[in-house]
Amino acid sequence: MSEEHPTPDATAADDDVRVTDEDAWAKACAEDLEAERARRRAEYGTPPGSAAEELRKLVDAVADKLSGLQNPLLGAVAGPAAQQVVRQVVQQAKAAVEPVIERNPDVFDHLAAAGNELLAAYRSAVQNQERRWTSGPTDLKDDFSHGKDRGEGTSPGEHIDLD
């Protein structure tokens, strides 16, 4: 049996070639993926982030809006003091929300998905009901002809003497 076993130097050289080829392939794939992402960003704009990031943006936007409001009901004297109170409340709210977002970012993704499912179910129910409402009187005639509801005075009645 004259099986030849590759020498350790030849095996190491083959592994280096494979590693280099795999690295080149991974690098090329990563470059293509990044180019595709850049193209989509240019065409469609920045994609929405995760639900946690979107909630964080919403909290920041609401906080900025509330901090910038001028309250004409309080007058010029109470205005600066009232704005300081509003800023303090906004900061407290952000401080309360931020740790929840940090600890549970996946929860918000699941809640967003559940909300989308509920919205789809609602749309389906509304579309089915609208289809029934707008289907016209021909469906109602069919319902009455099959004896589902004959209305008042169309069925044989039984006289009941109450005296």
mmCIF file of N, CA, C and O in Angstrom, residues 65-122:
data_model
loop_
_atom_site.group_PDB
_atom_site.id
_atom_site.type_symbol
_atom_site.label_atom_id
_atom_site.label_comp_id
_atom_site.label_asym_id
_atom_site.label_seq_id
_atom_site.Cartn_x
_atom_site.Cartn_y
_atom_site.Cartn_z
ATOM 1 N N LYS A 65 -40.830 69.166 22.066
ATOM 2 C CA LYS A 65 -42.029 69.967 21.783
ATOM 3 C C LYS A 65 -42.596 70.559 23.068
ATOM 4 O O LYS A 65 -42.966 71.735 23.108
ATOM 5 N N LEU A 66 -42.667 69.749 24.121
ATOM 6 C CA LEU A 66 -43.198 70.246 25.389
ATOM 7 C C LEU A 66 -42.297 71.305 26.003
ATOM 8 O O LEU A 66 -42.772 72.270 26.601
ATOM 9 N N SER A 67 -41.000 71.130 25.868
ATOM 10 C CA SER A 67 -40.062 72.105 26.429
ATOM 11 C C SER A 67 -40.138 73.434 25.693
ATOM 12 O O SER A 67 -39.884 74.480 26.288
ATOM 13 N N GLY A 68 -40.490 73.415 24.441
ATOM 14 C CA GLY A 68 -40.532 74.631 23.643
ATOM 15 C C GLY A 68 -41.858 75.363 23.675
ATOM 16 O O GLY A 68 -41.981 76.450 23.121
ATOM 17 N N LEU A 69 -42.872 74.777 24.306
ATOM 18 C CA LEU A 69 -44.191 75.419 24.334
ATOM 19 C C LEU A 69 -44.178 76.657 25.227
ATOM 20 O O LEU A 69 -43.594 76.669 26.302
ATOM 21 N N GLN A 70 -44.854 77.675 24.773
ATOM 22 C CA GLN A 70 -45.081 78.882 25.576
ATOM 23 C C GLN A 70 -46.526 78.817 26.046
ATOM 24 O O GLN A 70 -47.430 78.661 25.241
ATOM 25 N N ASN A 71 -46.754 78.935 27.327
ATOM 26 C CA ASN A 71 -48.102 78.837 27.858
ATOM 27 C C ASN A 71 -48.677 80.230 28.092
ATOM 28 O O ASN A 71 -48.301 80.903 29.046
ATOM 29 N N PRO A 72 -49.602 80.691 27.237
ATOM 30 C CA PRO A 72 -50.165 82.029 27.395
ATOM 31 C C PRO A 72 -51.117 82.133 28.579
ATOM 32 O O PRO A 72 -51.389 83.226 29.051
ATOM 33 N N LEU A 73 -51.621 81.018 29.094
ATOM 34 C CA LEU A 73 -52.568 81.067 30.200
ATOM 35 C C LEU A 73 -51.903 81.486 31.507
ATOM 36 O O LEU A 73 -52.539 82.046 32.385
ATOM 37 N N LEU A 74 -50.616 81.173 31.653
ATOM 38 C CA LEU A 74 -49.943 81.479 32.900
ATOM 39 C C LEU A 74 -49.407 82.907 32.945
ATOM 40 O O LEU A 74 -49.036 83.391 34.006
ATOM 41 N N GLY A 75 -49.339 83.554 31.839
ATOM 42 C CA GLY A 75 -48.885 84.937 31.807
ATOM 43 C C GLY A 75 -47.376 85.039 31.793
ATOM 44 O O GLY A 75 -46.653 84.054 31.840
ATOM 45 N N ALA A 76 -46.884 86.251 31.747
ATOM 46 C CA ALA A 76 -45.448 86.506 31.647
ATOM 47 C C ALA A 76 -44.727 86.207 32.945
ATOM 48 O O ALA A 76 -43.563 85.839 32.957
ATOM 49 N N VAL A 77 -45.396 86.366 34.080
ATOM 50 C CA VAL A 77 -44.743 86.164 35.374
ATOM 51 C C VAL A 77 -44.470 84.698 35.639
ATOM 52 O O VAL A 77 -43.378 84.314 36.058
ATOM 53 N N ALA A 78 -45.450 83.858 35.410
ATOM 54 C CA ALA A 78 -45.302 82.436 35.702
ATOM 55 C C ALA A 78 -44.678 81.669 34.547
ATOM 56 O O ALA A 78 -44.353 80.501 34.703
ATOM 57 N N GLY A 79 -44.485 82.303 33.399
ATOM 58 C CA GLY A 79 -43.975 81.606 32.213
ATOM 59 C C GLY A 79 -42.655 80.910 32.421
ATOM 60 O O GLY A 79 -42.550 79.698 32.195
ATOM 61 N N PRO A 80 -41.602 81.599 32.855
ATOM 62 C CA PRO A 80 -40.307 80.925 33.035
ATOM 63 C C PRO A 80 -40.348 79.829 34.095
ATOM 64 O O PRO A 80 -39.752 78.765 33.923
ATOM 65 N N ALA A 81 -41.056 80.068 35.166
ATOM 66 C CA ALA A 81 -41.151 79.047 36.220
ATOM 67 C C ALA A 81 -41.911 77.823 35.708
ATOM 68 O O ALA A 81 -41.523 76.677 35.990
ATOM 69 N N ALA A 82 -42.979 78.064 34.967
ATOM 70 C CA ALA A 82 -43.760 76.950 34.419
ATOM 71 C C ALA A 82 -42.940 76.154 33.415
ATOM 72 O O ALA A 82 -43.010 74.924 33.391
ATOM 73 N N GLN A 83 -42.161 76.853 32.599
ATOM 74 C CA GLN A 83 -41.322 76.140 31.633
ATOM 75 C C GLN A 83 -40.274 75.299 32.345
ATOM 76 O O GLN A 83 -39.956 74.202 31.905
ATOM 77 N N GLN A 84 -39.737 75.793 33.433
ATOM 78 C CA GLN A 84 -38.757 75.024 34.194
ATOM 79 C C GLN A 84 -39.395 73.764 34.760
ATOM 80 O O GLN A 84 -38.794 72.684 34.747
ATOM 81 N N VAL A 85 -40.629 73.875 35.236
ATOM 82 C CA VAL A 85 -41.341 72.707 35.763
ATOM 83 C C VAL A 85 -41.587 71.698 34.641
ATOM 84 O O VAL A 85 -41.406 70.492 34.832
ATOM 85 N N VAL A 86 -41.979 72.198 33.481
ATOM 86 C CA VAL A 86 -42.224 71.303 32.341
ATOM 87 C C VAL A 86 -40.935 70.585 31.958
ATOM 88 O O VAL A 86 -40.928 69.372 31.728
ATOM 89 N N ARG A 87 -39.828 71.309 31.895
ATOM 90 C CA ARG A 87 -38.540 70.681 31.556
ATOM 91 C C ARG A 87 -38.174 69.620 32.573
ATOM 92 O O ARG A 87 -37.679 68.547 32.225
ATOM 93 N N GLN A 88 -38.416 69.905 33.839
ATOM 94 C CA GLN A 88 -38.083 68.944 34.890
ATOM 95 C C GLN A 88 -38.939 67.678 34.758
ATOM 96 O O GLN A 88 -38.433 66.563 34.869
ATOM 97 N N VAL A 89 -40.224 67.855 34.496
ATOM 98 C CA VAL A 89 -41.116 66.702 34.332
ATOM 99 C C VAL A 89 -40.706 65.887 33.109
ATOM 100 O O VAL A 89 -40.688 64.651 33.141
ATOM 101 N N VAL A 90 -40.357 66.559 32.032
ATOM 102 C CA VAL A 90 -39.931 65.871 30.812
ATOM 103 C C VAL A 90 -38.662 65.074 31.072
ATOM 104 O O VAL A 90 -38.534 63.920 30.658
ATOM 105 N N GLN A 91 -37.710 65.675 31.783
ATOM 106 C CA GLN A 91 -36.468 64.965 32.094
ATOM 107 C C GLN A 91 -36.734 63.745 32.981
ATOM 108 O O GLN A 91 -36.132 62.685 32.797
ATOM 109 N N GLN A 92 -37.648 63.863 33.923
ATOM 110 C CA GLN A 92 -37.991 62.734 34.778
ATOM 111 C C GLN A 92 -38.650 61.615 33.966
ATOM 112 O O GLN A 92 -38.374 60.429 34.177
ATOM 113 N N ALA A 93 -39.507 62.003 33.054
ATOM 114 C CA ALA A 93 -40.171 61.003 32.209
ATOM 115 C C ALA A 93 -39.152 60.285 31.328
ATOM 116 O O ALA A 93 -39.197 59.054 31.191
ATOM 117 N N LYS A 94 -38.237 61.046 30.742
ATOM 118 C CA LYS A 94 -37.197 60.422 29.916
ATOM 119 C C LYS A 94 -36.318 59.507 30.753
ATOM 120 O O LYS A 94 -35.945 58.415 30.314
ATOM 121 N N ALA A 95 -35.995 59.926 31.976
ATOM 122 C CA ALA A 95 -35.165 59.101 32.861
ATOM 123 C C ALA A 95 -35.886 57.817 33.253
ATOM 124 O O ALA A 95 -35.250 56.784 33.466
ATOM 125 N N ALA A 96 -37.207 57.854 33.327
ATOM 126 C CA ALA A 96 -37.971 56.652 33.657
ATOM 127 C C ALA A 96 -38.109 55.717 32.463
ATOM 128 O O ALA A 96 -38.076 54.492 32.610
ATOM 129 N N VAL A 97 -38.250 56.273 31.271
ATOM 130 C CA VAL A 97 -38.475 55.464 30.068
ATOM 131 C C VAL A 97 -37.175 54.848 29.548
ATOM 132 O O VAL A 97 -37.158 53.698 29.096
ATOM 133 N N GLU A 98 -36.103 55.584 29.618
ATOM 134 C CA GLU A 98 -34.830 55.136 29.024
ATOM 135 C C GLU A 98 -34.342 53.788 29.566
ATOM 136 O O GLU A 98 -33.976 52.919 28.775
ATOM 137 N N PRO A 99 -34.338 53.542 30.883
ATOM 138 C CA PRO A 99 -33.886 52.228 31.359
ATOM 139 C C PRO A 99 -34.765 51.076 30.879
ATOM 140 O O PRO A 99 -34.277 49.984 30.607
ATOM 141 N N VAL A 100 -36.054 51.340 30.758
ATOM 142 C CA VAL A 100 -36.962 50.294 30.271
ATOM 143 C C VAL A 100 -36.627 49.938 28.823
ATOM 144 O O VAL A 100 -36.588 48.764 28.442
ATOM 145 N N ILE A 101 -36.348 50.951 28.026
ATOM 146 C CA ILE A 101 -35.991 50.715 26.626
ATOM 147 C C ILE A 101 -34.668 49.970 26.541
ATOM 148 O O ILE A 101 -34.510 49.042 25.756
ATOM 149 N N GLU A 102 -33.709 50.360 27.368
ATOM 150 C CA GLU A 102 -32.388 49.720 27.348
ATOM 151 C C GLU A 102 -32.458 48.258 27.764
ATOM 152 O O GLU A 102 -31.776 47.410 27.191
ATOM 153 N N ARG A 103 -33.265 47.954 28.781
ATOM 154 C CA ARG A 103 -33.332 46.579 29.283
ATOM 155 C C ARG A 103 -34.133 45.654 28.380
ATOM 156 O O ARG A 103 -33.887 44.458 28.345
ATOM 157 N N ASN A 104 -35.115 46.189 27.683
ATOM 158 C CA ASN A 104 -36.056 45.342 26.940
ATOM 159 C C ASN A 104 -36.266 45.799 25.505
ATOM 160 O O ASN A 104 -37.401 46.008 25.089
ATOM 161 N N PRO A 105 -35.211 45.917 24.701
ATOM 162 C CA PRO A 105 -35.446 46.409 23.335
ATOM 163 C C PRO A 105 -36.265 45.442 22.486
ATOM 164 O O PRO A 105 -37.054 45.869 21.641
ATOM 165 N N ASP A 106 -36.136 44.131 22.728
ATOM 166 C CA ASP A 106 -36.880 43.148 21.937
ATOM 167 C C ASP A 106 -38.371 43.182 22.241
ATOM 168 O O ASP A 106 -39.192 42.854 21.384
ATOM 169 N N VAL A 107 -38.721 43.569 23.449
ATOM 170 C CA VAL A 107 -40.131 43.630 23.820
ATOM 171 C C VAL A 107 -40.869 44.611 22.911
ATOM 172 O O VAL A 107 -41.983 44.338 22.465
ATOM 173 N N PHE A 108 -40.229 45.727 22.608
ATOM 174 C CA PHE A 108 -40.886 46.724 21.771
ATOM 175 C C PHE A 108 -41.041 46.229 20.339
ATOM 176 O O PHE A 108 -42.030 46.544 19.682
ATOM 177 N N ASP A 109 -40.086 45.433 19.861
ATOM 178 C CA ASP A 109 -40.237 44.828 18.532
ATOM 179 C C ASP A 109 -41.418 43.868 18.519
ATOM 180 O O ASP A 109 -42.207 43.845 17.571
ATOM 181 N N HIS A 110 -41.561 43.073 19.594
ATOM 182 C CA HIS A 110 -42.687 42.135 19.680
ATOM 183 C C HIS A 110 -44.011 42.891 19.790
ATOM 184 O O HIS A 110 -45.010 42.491 19.173
ATOM 185 N N LEU A 111 -44.024 43.970 20.557
ATOM 186 C CA LEU A 111 -45.249 44.765 20.668
ATOM 187 C C LEU A 111 -45.623 45.396 19.327
ATOM 188 O O LEU A 111 -46.800 45.451 18.971
ATOM 189 N N ALA A 112 -44.623 45.859 18.594
ATOM 190 C CA ALA A 112 -44.899 46.432 17.270
ATOM 191 C C ALA A 112 -45.455 45.365 16.328
ATOM 192 O O ALA A 112 -46.403 45.625 15.577
ATOM 193 N N ALA A 113 -44.893 44.167 16.372
ATOM 194 C CA ALA A 113 -45.395 43.078 15.522
ATOM 195 C C ALA A 113 -46.820 42.708 15.919
ATOM 196 O O ALA A 113 -47.677 42.473 15.054
ATOM 197 N N ALA A 114 -47.087 42.661 17.224
ATOM 198 C CA ALA A 114 -48.443 42.345 17.687
ATOM 199 C C ALA A 114 -49.418 43.430 17.243
ATOM 200 O O ALA A 114 -50.549 43.140 16.845
ATOM 201 N N GLY A 115 -48.991 44.671 17.308
ATOM 202 C CA GLY A 115 -49.841 45.770 16.854
ATOM 203 C C GLY A 115 -50.152 45.654 15.372
ATOM 204 O O GLY A 115 -51.282 45.904 14.940
ATOM 205 N N ASN A 116 -49.156 45.252 14.588
ATOM 206 C CA ASN A 116 -49.395 45.065 13.148
ATOM 207 C C ASN A 116 -50.380 43.940 12.904
ATOM 208 O O ASN A 116 -51.226 44.023 12.010
ATOM 209 N N GLU A 117 -50.296 42.858 13.695
ATOM 210 C CA GLU A 117 -51.242 41.747 13.546
ATOM 211 C C GLU A 117 -52.660 42.191 13.916
ATOM 212 O O GLU A 117 -53.620 41.833 13.240
ATOM 213 N N LEU A 118 -52.785 42.953 14.997
ATOM 214 C CA LEU A 118 -54.104 43.454 15.381
ATOM 215 C C LEU A 118 -54.681 44.376 14.315
ATOM 216 O O LEU A 118 -55.872 44.324 14.012
ATOM 217 N N LEU A 119 -53.833 45.215 13.753
ATOM 218 C CA LEU A 119 -54.286 46.114 12.693
ATOM 219 C C LEU A 119 -54.751 45.316 11.474
ATOM 220 O O LEU A 119 -55.782 45.638 10.871
ATOM 221 N N ALA A 120 -54.026 44.271 11.114
ATOM 222 C CA ALA A 120 -54.429 43.440 9.975
ATOM 223 C C ALA A 120 -55.767 42.750 10.257
ATOM 224 O O ALA A 120 -56.629 42.667 9.369
ATOM 225 N N ALA A 121 -55.962 42.260 11.478
ATOM 226 C CA ALA A 121 -57.227 41.614 11.826
ATOM 227 C C ALA A 121 -58.379 42.617 11.781
ATOM 228 O O ALA A 121 -59.466 42.313 11.281
ATOM 229 N N TYR A 122 -58.146 43.815 12.276
ATOM 230 C CA TYR A 122 -59.168 44.866 12.253
ATOM 231 C C TYR A 122 -59.535 45.230 10.819
ATOM 232 O O TYR A 122 -60.719 45.336 10.479
#
